[in-house]
């Protein structure tokens, strides 16, 4: 019996270049801030936090630790697993909302790695950032422009959390994760994807700049200031996620021509355990197929998917050829899904 080619395999015949995901890595700060410690800072309890979010602890970067440091550590591990040298990399895409420098941090990571041949740039799509960067990188490979691409998701949201606001300070943590994607002429392992944005809901989750007027001349003023703390309408974000995330995964599966029962692992952005559970139920994916590390790290934004992926790979859960349905969602509002095979 001959199996019909998937959409990814059909595309490979047309363009001649597919994608393999050959390495992963992750890094988190040493500082652990657990729920008991948070209870000393704001009026809350360990039971209240865990029952509503699934989070028990999170990692927070010290003043000496930078996003660039964490991202470099994760990237080094991913490159090593892939069997490449940093000088083999053609492109580095950094997904982050918390760069060390507003002009971007990808080039500094490139220098730290010694990836002297690689083009490097930042991409911002908040908690969806890693998947958006993953799909962006894939297009460079499929068109034959680059062969070896490093995709990093990293955020240090502790810089922008109001640690007196129990609605948000319980949620976020810091970290970095990375994968290496390579050109593959025998099989395309990125089977399908779908990306979405809805700016009409932008005010549901923001980290906004607040300008203050500064007069330059009697007739000319500019706005200078700083970014405000993270603001979130938790109820609206929850409603958005439980509705849109299953939809976007179903669309990506349709594009990949893969039924949901062929999915080996569901890999969601680690935002809230209730969201993870609701999406799995909607898709009829059993709990043992849902990857998660939310309890230990909290919401690490663009880093959450690659950190969870790397841990599952290194623990031996994910095997070469396993089909992974990944989905990210967050500020923008943005959301997306990618269906891919590991290895």
XYZ file of C-alpha atoms in Angstrom, residues 18-302:
285
model
C 13.061 20.825 2.877
C 13.788 21.449 6.546
C 15.186 19.349 9.366
C 15.247 20.396 13.019
C 18.544 18.993 14.255
C 19.413 20.594 17.578
C 17.925 22.212 20.657
C 19.189 24.008 23.732
C 17.928 26.012 26.683
C 19.133 28.130 29.588
C 17.463 29.665 32.645
C 18.741 31.890 35.459
C 19.994 30.352 38.698
C 17.656 32.393 40.903
C 14.459 30.520 41.791
C 11.478 32.540 43.022
C 8.884 30.089 44.319
C 5.322 30.749 45.376
C 6.231 30.803 49.057
C 8.656 33.658 48.439
C 6.029 35.572 46.447
C 3.661 35.277 49.391
C 6.088 37.443 51.359
C 5.902 40.136 48.649
C 2.203 40.347 47.769
C -1.078 39.172 49.293
C -1.463 35.717 47.802
C -0.861 32.062 48.625
C 0.821 29.048 47.100
C -2.557 27.301 46.779
C -4.144 30.339 45.090
C -1.345 30.629 42.511
C -1.037 26.943 41.702
C -4.773 26.276 41.497
C -5.296 29.158 39.039
C -2.129 28.898 36.948
C -0.317 25.613 37.599
C 2.841 27.566 38.467
C 4.927 26.610 41.508
C 8.111 28.576 40.809
C 9.832 30.732 38.223
C 13.431 31.702 37.371
C 14.419 35.375 37.494
C 17.597 36.917 36.124
C 19.934 38.701 38.518
C 21.182 42.191 37.747
C 24.374 40.613 36.365
C 22.527 38.273 33.971
C 21.508 39.583 30.566
C 19.174 38.310 27.896
C 22.203 38.016 25.629
C 23.950 35.742 28.128
C 20.962 33.389 28.448
C 20.375 33.318 24.694
C 24.049 32.593 23.988
C 24.030 29.660 26.419
C 20.900 28.150 24.867
C 22.212 28.712 21.350
C 25.567 27.072 22.102
C 23.813 23.914 23.298
C 21.569 23.786 20.224
C 24.492 24.206 17.837
C 26.474 21.509 19.643
C 23.564 19.036 19.434
C 23.194 19.689 15.708
C 26.810 18.755 15.057
C 27.546 22.109 13.432
C 30.154 24.702 14.283
C 29.095 28.316 14.906
C 30.922 29.287 11.716
C 28.553 27.005 9.768
C 25.544 29.176 10.645
C 24.109 31.364 7.880
C 21.358 33.122 9.846
C 20.378 33.831 13.471
C 16.829 34.957 14.290
C 16.206 36.089 17.861
C 12.579 36.234 19.017
C 12.348 38.556 22.018
C 10.367 41.438 23.479
C 13.038 42.282 26.066
C 16.274 42.875 24.180
C 19.206 44.257 26.177
C 19.384 47.039 23.603
C 16.420 48.561 21.763
C 18.487 48.343 18.579
C 18.535 44.555 19.033
C 20.529 41.785 20.701
C 20.884 39.217 17.899
C 24.153 40.643 16.600
C 25.724 40.521 20.070
C 24.727 36.861 20.328
C 26.278 36.273 16.907
C 29.535 37.781 18.179
C 29.428 35.775 21.419
C 28.978 32.537 19.494
C 31.694 33.329 16.973
C 29.165 32.823 14.168
C 31.150 35.076 11.857
C 29.265 34.140 8.663
C 25.759 34.557 10.029
C 23.303 37.367 9.398
C 21.489 38.185 12.657
C 18.328 40.098 13.479
C 15.654 40.430 16.174
C 11.959 39.624 15.691
C 9.216 40.707 18.089
C 5.901 38.869 18.415
C 5.733 38.525 22.211
C 4.805 35.033 23.439
C 4.201 33.911 19.835
C 7.672 35.084 18.888
C 9.449 31.750 18.727
C 6.921 30.236 16.311
C 6.887 33.373 14.184
C 10.706 33.244 14.035
C 10.623 29.499 13.339
C 8.331 29.952 10.342
C 10.287 33.007 9.138
C 13.545 31.052 9.229
C 11.936 28.215 7.304
C 11.223 30.494 4.364
C 14.903 31.418 4.013
C 15.770 27.718 3.911
C 13.008 26.692 1.521
C 13.970 29.372 -0.977
C 17.567 28.130 -0.907
C 19.009 31.366 0.495
C 20.405 29.840 3.708
C 21.151 26.268 4.799
C 21.874 26.442 8.526
C 19.709 28.674 10.699
C 19.654 29.231 14.456
C 16.293 30.293 15.934
C 16.261 31.606 19.510
C 13.360 32.503 21.772
C 14.431 34.477 24.841
C 12.867 36.904 27.293
C 13.692 38.551 30.625
C 10.236 39.736 31.607
C 11.207 40.207 35.264
C 12.538 43.613 34.175
C 9.029 44.735 33.270
C 6.844 43.084 35.894
C 5.165 45.131 38.639
C 6.200 43.011 41.613
C 3.431 44.580 43.669
C 0.681 43.459 41.270
C -0.364 39.911 42.139
C -2.361 39.575 38.919
C 0.828 39.599 36.827
C 3.850 39.045 39.088
C 2.845 35.434 39.746
C 2.944 34.551 36.046
C 6.226 35.483 34.455
C 9.760 34.105 34.485
C 12.979 34.437 32.503
C 14.778 32.065 30.127
C 16.005 31.213 26.648
C 15.601 28.320 24.226
C 16.933 27.643 20.749
C 16.763 25.244 17.819
C 18.893 24.665 14.748
C 17.075 24.260 11.431
C 18.923 22.880 8.389
C 18.238 22.400 4.718
C 17.229 18.822 3.940
C 16.989 17.535 0.380
C 15.393 14.186 1.261
C 12.391 15.171 3.382
C 10.629 18.298 4.609
C 9.950 17.975 8.326
C 8.037 21.256 8.624
C 4.689 19.842 7.595
C 2.367 22.821 7.959
C 1.846 26.117 9.748
C -0.621 28.950 10.324
C 0.094 32.426 11.750
C -2.466 35.034 12.860
C -2.723 38.545 14.326
C -5.593 40.670 15.625
C -4.584 44.219 16.501
C -8.103 45.122 17.597
C -7.343 43.243 20.837
C -3.956 44.867 21.333
C -4.881 46.489 24.632
C -5.505 43.108 26.308
C -1.776 42.645 26.955
C 0.726 45.482 26.734
C 4.167 46.661 27.736
C 3.709 50.229 26.602
C 5.982 53.245 26.242
C 4.808 56.236 28.286
C 6.097 59.522 26.815
C 6.677 62.669 28.823
C 6.836 65.995 27.075
C 10.261 67.616 26.793
C 10.460 71.091 25.260
C 13.388 71.568 22.889
C 12.447 75.093 21.847
C 9.420 77.274 22.668
C 7.671 75.768 19.619
C 9.075 72.230 19.443
C 8.560 69.393 21.940
C 9.341 65.679 21.864
C 8.125 62.743 23.917
C 10.716 61.076 26.123
C 10.152 58.572 28.891
C 10.299 54.854 29.614
C 8.276 51.660 29.268
C 5.571 50.912 31.789
C 5.014 47.610 33.598
C 3.179 44.745 31.903
C -0.590 45.266 31.875
C -2.922 42.356 31.181
C -6.632 41.657 31.007
C -6.361 38.058 32.148
C -9.960 37.065 31.485
C -9.884 38.304 27.891
C -6.530 36.651 27.181
C -7.865 33.371 28.557
C -11.004 33.564 26.394
C -8.911 34.385 23.356
C -6.476 31.522 23.928
C -8.973 28.720 24.558
C -10.888 29.673 21.413
C -8.161 30.619 18.941
C -5.373 28.172 19.796
C -7.314 24.967 19.003
C -8.556 26.607 15.801
C -5.075 27.523 14.611
C -3.711 24.049 15.394
C -6.565 22.490 13.418
C -5.777 24.775 10.477
C -2.081 23.883 10.600
C -2.938 20.178 10.755
C -5.214 20.640 7.744
C -2.400 22.300 5.816
C -0.100 19.442 6.804
C -2.776 16.893 5.801
C -2.320 15.159 9.138
C -5.130 13.922 11.416
C -4.897 14.871 15.071
C -4.431 11.237 16.115
C -1.077 11.210 14.314
C 0.244 13.918 16.643
C 2.756 12.483 19.108
C 3.181 15.631 21.202
C 1.214 18.808 21.854
C 3.657 21.631 22.640
C 1.930 24.831 23.727
C 3.207 28.153 24.963
C 3.462 27.715 28.725
C 1.124 30.448 29.946
C -1.469 28.826 32.191
C -2.257 25.186 32.973
C -5.969 25.801 32.531
C -5.328 26.934 28.950
C -3.151 23.886 28.232
C -5.834 21.566 29.588
C -8.655 23.288 27.702
C -6.820 23.134 24.358
C -5.983 19.448 24.821
C -9.610 18.646 25.619
C -10.864 20.587 22.595
C -8.471 18.707 20.301
C -9.096 15.356 22.057
C -5.385 14.928 22.718
C -4.706 12.808 25.837
C -2.851 14.329 28.765
C 0.188 12.070 28.392
C 0.870 13.675 24.987
C 0.928 17.244 26.358
C 4.408 18.606 27.043
C 4.737 21.055 29.918
C 7.161 22.610 32.388
C 4.993 25.515 33.509
C 5.192 24.517 37.174
C 8.956 25.095 37.277
C 9.421 28.147 35.064
C 6.176 30.086 34.737
C 5.510 32.014 31.549
C 8.858 32.685 29.854
C 7.216 34.274 26.791
C 9.122 33.555 23.553
